[in-house]
């Protein structure tokens, strides 16, 4: 075996340097495709509406480069329950445990088919409680929910 003459030298020796015309043609082709890719202002066609979603209530059409009209705004109907945690005995003083008040509020709203539980300004200490479907937990400005330091306030899965 000849150490000074590796096997790739035989292959490399058969290749010739490409001509300047070939390099110029490839560079021009690459530049032209790049120009076509980034100079096009066309956008892909919009997707058809999903048959499983209800139609939008808004008749405004989003224009420009905004997300307006992309998200569906669900307005609360008159039958939706809106309550505050204070209505269920909650106290936002940062000391009193509000676990049972939150649990009663969530259960009451769930029985009504869903709704919104408003947490007013204050420091609300609570253990665990389960959120349900069609339920919004709305914290007003200045409302803080704190986790209870009492272990009995939490439901443990065993």
PDB file of C-alpha atoms in Angstrom:
ATOM      1  CA  UNK A   1       0.000   0.000   0.000  1.00  0.00           C
ATOM      2  CA  UNK A   2       1.357   3.382  -1.002  1.00  0.00           C
ATOM      3  CA  UNK A   3       0.905   5.825   1.907  1.00  0.00           C
ATOM      4  CA  UNK A   4       1.843   8.890  -0.151  1.00  0.00           C
ATOM      5  CA  UNK A   5      -0.785   8.194  -2.808  1.00  0.00           C
ATOM      6  CA  UNK A   6      -4.244   7.790  -1.202  1.00  0.00           C
ATOM      7  CA  UNK A   7      -7.039   6.246  -3.227  1.00  0.00           C
ATOM      8  CA  UNK A   8      -8.872   9.566  -3.584  1.00  0.00           C
ATOM      9  CA  UNK A   9      -6.034  11.084  -5.565  1.00  0.00           C
ATOM     10  CA  UNK A  10      -6.936   8.926  -8.542  1.00  0.00           C
ATOM     11  CA  UNK A  11     -10.533  10.188  -8.474  1.00  0.00           C
ATOM     12  CA  UNK A  12      -9.497  13.793  -7.814  1.00  0.00           C
ATOM     13  CA  UNK A  13      -7.035  13.691 -10.653  1.00  0.00           C
ATOM     14  CA  UNK A  14      -9.740  12.781 -13.173  1.00  0.00           C
ATOM     15  CA  UNK A  15     -11.876  15.817 -12.321  1.00  0.00           C
ATOM     16  CA  UNK A  16     -11.248  19.017 -14.180  1.00  0.00           C
ATOM     17  CA  UNK A  17     -11.881  22.538 -13.067  1.00  0.00           C
ATOM     18  CA  UNK A  18     -15.346  23.751 -14.209  1.00  0.00           C
ATOM     19  CA  UNK A  19     -15.396  26.449 -16.841  1.00  0.00           C
ATOM     20  CA  UNK A  20     -16.228  30.059 -16.002  1.00  0.00           C
ATOM     21  CA  UNK A  21     -19.334  29.835 -18.214  1.00  0.00           C
ATOM     22  CA  UNK A  22     -20.752  26.965 -16.157  1.00  0.00           C
ATOM     23  CA  UNK A  23     -20.082  28.792 -12.876  1.00  0.00           C
ATOM     24  CA  UNK A  24     -21.661  31.989 -14.243  1.00  0.00           C
ATOM     25  CA  UNK A  25     -24.744  30.075 -15.419  1.00  0.00           C
ATOM     26  CA  UNK A  26     -25.229  28.370 -12.038  1.00  0.00           C
ATOM     27  CA  UNK A  27     -24.777  31.668 -10.166  1.00  0.00           C
ATOM     28  CA  UNK A  28     -27.291  33.408 -12.444  1.00  0.00           C
ATOM     29  CA  UNK A  29     -29.824  30.607 -11.998  1.00  0.00           C
ATOM     30  CA  UNK A  30     -29.416  30.699  -8.217  1.00  0.00           C
ATOM     31  CA  UNK A  31     -29.821  34.498  -8.136  1.00  0.00           C
ATOM     32  CA  UNK A  32     -32.898  34.371 -10.361  1.00  0.00           C
ATOM     33  CA  UNK A  33     -34.656  31.774  -8.195  1.00  0.00           C
ATOM     34  CA  UNK A  34     -33.807  33.779  -5.059  1.00  0.00           C
ATOM     35  CA  UNK A  35     -35.240  36.909  -6.682  1.00  0.00           C
ATOM     36  CA  UNK A  36     -38.481  35.107  -7.590  1.00  0.00           C
ATOM     37  CA  UNK A  37     -38.812  33.682  -4.086  1.00  0.00           C
ATOM     38  CA  UNK A  38     -38.512  36.981  -2.209  1.00  0.00           C
ATOM     39  CA  UNK A  39     -39.966  39.476  -4.677  1.00  0.00           C
ATOM     40  CA  UNK A  40     -43.422  37.915  -4.842  1.00  0.00           C
ATOM     41  CA  UNK A  41     -46.082  39.821  -2.872  1.00  0.00           C
ATOM     42  CA  UNK A  42     -48.703  37.179  -3.371  1.00  0.00           C
ATOM     43  CA  UNK A  43     -49.980  35.229  -0.397  1.00  0.00           C
ATOM     44  CA  UNK A  44     -51.368  31.720  -0.353  1.00  0.00           C
ATOM     45  CA  UNK A  45     -55.125  31.401  -0.816  1.00  0.00           C
ATOM     46  CA  UNK A  46     -57.165  31.467   2.410  1.00  0.00           C
ATOM     47  CA  UNK A  47     -58.325  28.210   3.910  1.00  0.00           C
ATOM     48  CA  UNK A  48     -62.019  27.375   3.601  1.00  0.00           C
ATOM     49  CA  UNK A  49     -64.040  27.796   6.815  1.00  0.00           C
ATOM     50  CA  UNK A  50     -64.322  24.778   9.053  1.00  0.00           C
ATOM     51  CA  UNK A  51     -67.782  23.172   8.892  1.00  0.00           C
ATOM     52  CA  UNK A  52     -67.631  22.337  12.619  1.00  0.00           C
ATOM     53  CA  UNK A  53     -67.277  25.963  13.753  1.00  0.00           C
ATOM     54  CA  UNK A  54     -70.217  28.357  13.950  1.00  0.00           C
ATOM     55  CA  UNK A  55     -70.059  31.350  11.589  1.00  0.00           C
ATOM     56  CA  UNK A  56     -68.519  34.570  12.855  1.00  0.00           C
ATOM     57  CA  UNK A  57     -70.903  37.189  14.178  1.00  0.00           C
ATOM     58  CA  UNK A  58     -68.758  40.024  12.914  1.00  0.00           C
ATOM     59  CA  UNK A  59     -69.187  41.180   9.334  1.00  0.00           C
ATOM     60  CA  UNK A  60     -65.923  43.109   9.321  1.00  0.00           C
ATOM     61  CA  UNK A  61     -63.157  41.594   7.261  1.00  0.00           C
ATOM     62  CA  UNK A  62     -59.596  41.763   8.540  1.00  0.00           C
ATOM     63  CA  UNK A  63     -57.308  43.693   6.234  1.00  0.00           C
ATOM     64  CA  UNK A  64     -53.600  44.265   6.323  1.00  0.00           C
ATOM     65  CA  UNK A  65     -51.261  42.329   8.537  1.00  0.00           C
ATOM     66  CA  UNK A  66     -53.286  42.128  11.752  1.00  0.00           C
ATOM     67  CA  UNK A  67     -54.898  39.290  13.650  1.00  0.00           C
ATOM     68  CA  UNK A  68     -58.225  41.096  13.811  1.00  0.00           C
ATOM     69  CA  UNK A  69     -61.028  38.700  13.063  1.00  0.00           C
ATOM     70  CA  UNK A  70     -58.862  35.636  13.642  1.00  0.00           C
ATOM     71  CA  UNK A  71     -60.077  34.971  17.161  1.00  0.00           C
ATOM     72  CA  UNK A  72     -63.735  34.438  17.797  1.00  0.00           C
ATOM     73  CA  UNK A  73     -65.072  36.599  20.591  1.00  0.00           C
ATOM     74  CA  UNK A  74     -67.616  34.724  22.618  1.00  0.00           C
ATOM     75  CA  UNK A  75     -69.991  37.109  24.281  1.00  0.00           C
ATOM     76  CA  UNK A  76     -71.657  36.107  27.520  1.00  0.00           C
ATOM     77  CA  UNK A  77     -75.324  35.490  26.950  1.00  0.00           C
ATOM     78  CA  UNK A  78     -77.928  36.559  29.489  1.00  0.00           C
ATOM     79  CA  UNK A  79     -78.184  33.077  31.020  1.00  0.00           C
ATOM     80  CA  UNK A  80     -74.467  32.878  31.861  1.00  0.00           C
ATOM     81  CA  UNK A  81     -73.701  32.988  35.579  1.00  0.00           C
ATOM     82  CA  UNK A  82     -71.408  35.813  36.702  1.00  0.00           C
ATOM     83  CA  UNK A  83     -70.499  35.785  40.380  1.00  0.00           C
ATOM     84  CA  UNK A  84     -67.782  36.996  42.727  1.00  0.00           C
ATOM     85  CA  UNK A  85     -65.993  34.812  45.227  1.00  0.00           C
ATOM     86  CA  UNK A  86     -67.207  37.203  47.938  1.00  0.00           C
ATOM     87  CA  UNK A  87     -70.784  36.047  47.272  1.00  0.00           C
ATOM     88  CA  UNK A  88     -69.713  32.588  48.477  1.00  0.00           C
ATOM     89  CA  UNK A  89     -68.065  33.796  51.684  1.00  0.00           C
ATOM     90  CA  UNK A  90     -64.594  34.611  50.397  1.00  0.00           C
ATOM     91  CA  UNK A  91     -62.432  37.210  52.146  1.00  0.00           C
ATOM     92  CA  UNK A  92     -59.437  38.724  50.347  1.00  0.00           C
ATOM     93  CA  UNK A  93     -57.397  39.661  53.415  1.00  0.00           C
ATOM     94  CA  UNK A  94     -54.385  37.400  52.754  1.00  0.00           C
ATOM     95  CA  UNK A  95     -55.007  35.383  55.934  1.00  0.00           C
ATOM     96  CA  UNK A  96     -58.419  33.685  55.727  1.00  0.00           C
ATOM     97  CA  UNK A  97     -58.616  30.400  53.809  1.00  0.00           C
ATOM     98  CA  UNK A  98     -61.035  30.712  50.875  1.00  0.00           C
ATOM     99  CA  UNK A  99     -60.829  27.115  49.648  1.00  0.00           C
ATOM    100  CA  UNK A 100     -64.454  26.259  50.406  1.00  0.00           C
ATOM    101  CA  UNK A 101     -65.679  29.563  48.938  1.00  0.00           C
ATOM    102  CA  UNK A 102     -63.862  28.861  45.651  1.00  0.00           C
ATOM    103  CA  UNK A 103     -65.123  25.267  45.562  1.00  0.00           C
ATOM    104  CA  UNK A 104     -68.756  26.312  46.209  1.00  0.00           C
ATOM    105  CA  UNK A 105     -68.511  29.054  43.587  1.00  0.00           C
ATOM    106  CA  UNK A 106     -67.129  26.704  40.923  1.00  0.00           C
ATOM    107  CA  UNK A 107     -69.777  24.052  41.687  1.00  0.00           C
ATOM    108  CA  UNK A 108     -72.604  26.609  41.536  1.00  0.00           C
ATOM    109  CA  UNK A 109     -71.386  28.057  38.233  1.00  0.00           C
ATOM    110  CA  UNK A 110     -70.914  24.551  36.779  1.00  0.00           C
ATOM    111  CA  UNK A 111     -74.496  23.611  37.715  1.00  0.00           C
ATOM    112  CA  UNK A 112     -75.670  26.703  35.822  1.00  0.00           C
ATOM    113  CA  UNK A 113     -73.929  25.502  32.649  1.00  0.00           C
ATOM    114  CA  UNK A 114     -70.796  27.609  33.023  1.00  0.00           C
ATOM    115  CA  UNK A 115     -69.955  31.234  33.523  1.00  0.00           C
ATOM    116  CA  UNK A 116     -67.469  33.603  35.072  1.00  0.00           C
ATOM    117  CA  UNK A 117     -66.119  33.791  38.614  1.00  0.00           C
ATOM    118  CA  UNK A 118     -64.760  37.248  39.357  1.00  0.00           C
ATOM    119  CA  UNK A 119     -62.011  37.570  41.956  1.00  0.00           C
ATOM    120  CA  UNK A 120     -61.967  41.171  43.264  1.00  0.00           C
ATOM    121  CA  UNK A 121     -58.884  43.121  44.328  1.00  0.00           C
ATOM    122  CA  UNK A 122     -57.238  41.514  47.343  1.00  0.00           C
ATOM    123  CA  UNK A 123     -55.023  38.642  48.450  1.00  0.00           C
ATOM    124  CA  UNK A 124     -56.992  35.388  48.275  1.00  0.00           C
ATOM    125  CA  UNK A 125     -55.550  32.389  50.157  1.00  0.00           C
ATOM    126  CA  UNK A 126     -56.865  29.066  48.861  1.00  0.00           C
ATOM    127  CA  UNK A 127     -56.101  25.400  48.531  1.00  0.00           C
ATOM    128  CA  UNK A 128     -56.862  23.358  45.437  1.00  0.00           C
ATOM    129  CA  UNK A 129     -60.149  23.516  43.553  1.00  0.00           C
ATOM    130  CA  UNK A 130     -61.099  22.099  40.163  1.00  0.00           C
ATOM    131  CA  UNK A 131     -62.047  24.316  37.235  1.00  0.00           C
ATOM    132  CA  UNK A 132     -64.775  23.087  34.895  1.00  0.00           C
ATOM    133  CA  UNK A 133     -65.723  23.466  31.249  1.00  0.00           C
ATOM    134  CA  UNK A 134     -67.259  26.744  30.061  1.00  0.00           C
ATOM    135  CA  UNK A 135     -65.739  28.477  33.079  1.00  0.00           C
ATOM    136  CA  UNK A 136     -63.682  31.665  33.275  1.00  0.00           C
ATOM    137  CA  UNK A 137     -61.729  32.609  36.376  1.00  0.00           C
ATOM    138  CA  UNK A 138     -61.407  36.390  36.044  1.00  0.00           C
ATOM    139  CA  UNK A 139     -58.989  38.257  38.313  1.00  0.00           C
ATOM    140  CA  UNK A 140     -59.575  41.983  38.609  1.00  0.00           C
ATOM    141  CA  UNK A 141     -56.582  44.304  38.719  1.00  0.00           C
ATOM    142  CA  UNK A 142     -54.844  43.888  42.077  1.00  0.00           C
ATOM    143  CA  UNK A 143     -56.253  40.410  42.753  1.00  0.00           C
ATOM    144  CA  UNK A 144     -53.684  37.819  43.839  1.00  0.00           C
ATOM    145  CA  UNK A 145     -54.402  34.134  44.496  1.00  0.00           C
ATOM    146  CA  UNK A 146     -52.063  32.658  47.103  1.00  0.00           C
ATOM    147  CA  UNK A 147     -51.563  28.960  47.770  1.00  0.00           C
ATOM    148  CA  UNK A 148     -52.514  27.892  51.273  1.00  0.00           C
ATOM    149  CA  UNK A 149     -49.785  26.640  53.607  1.00  0.00           C
ATOM    150  CA  UNK A 150     -52.259  24.265  55.293  1.00  0.00           C
ATOM    151  CA  UNK A 151     -51.940  20.748  53.839  1.00  0.00           C
ATOM    152  CA  UNK A 152     -55.594  19.906  54.532  1.00  0.00           C
ATOM    153  CA  UNK A 153     -56.607  22.541  51.948  1.00  0.00           C
ATOM    154  CA  UNK A 154     -55.377  20.367  49.099  1.00  0.00           C
ATOM    155  CA  UNK A 155     -56.879  17.265  47.498  1.00  0.00           C
ATOM    156  CA  UNK A 156     -54.204  14.640  47.089  1.00  0.00           C
ATOM    157  CA  UNK A 157     -54.379  11.855  44.535  1.00  0.00           C
ATOM    158  CA  UNK A 158     -53.339   8.578  46.103  1.00  0.00           C
TER     159      UNK A 158
END
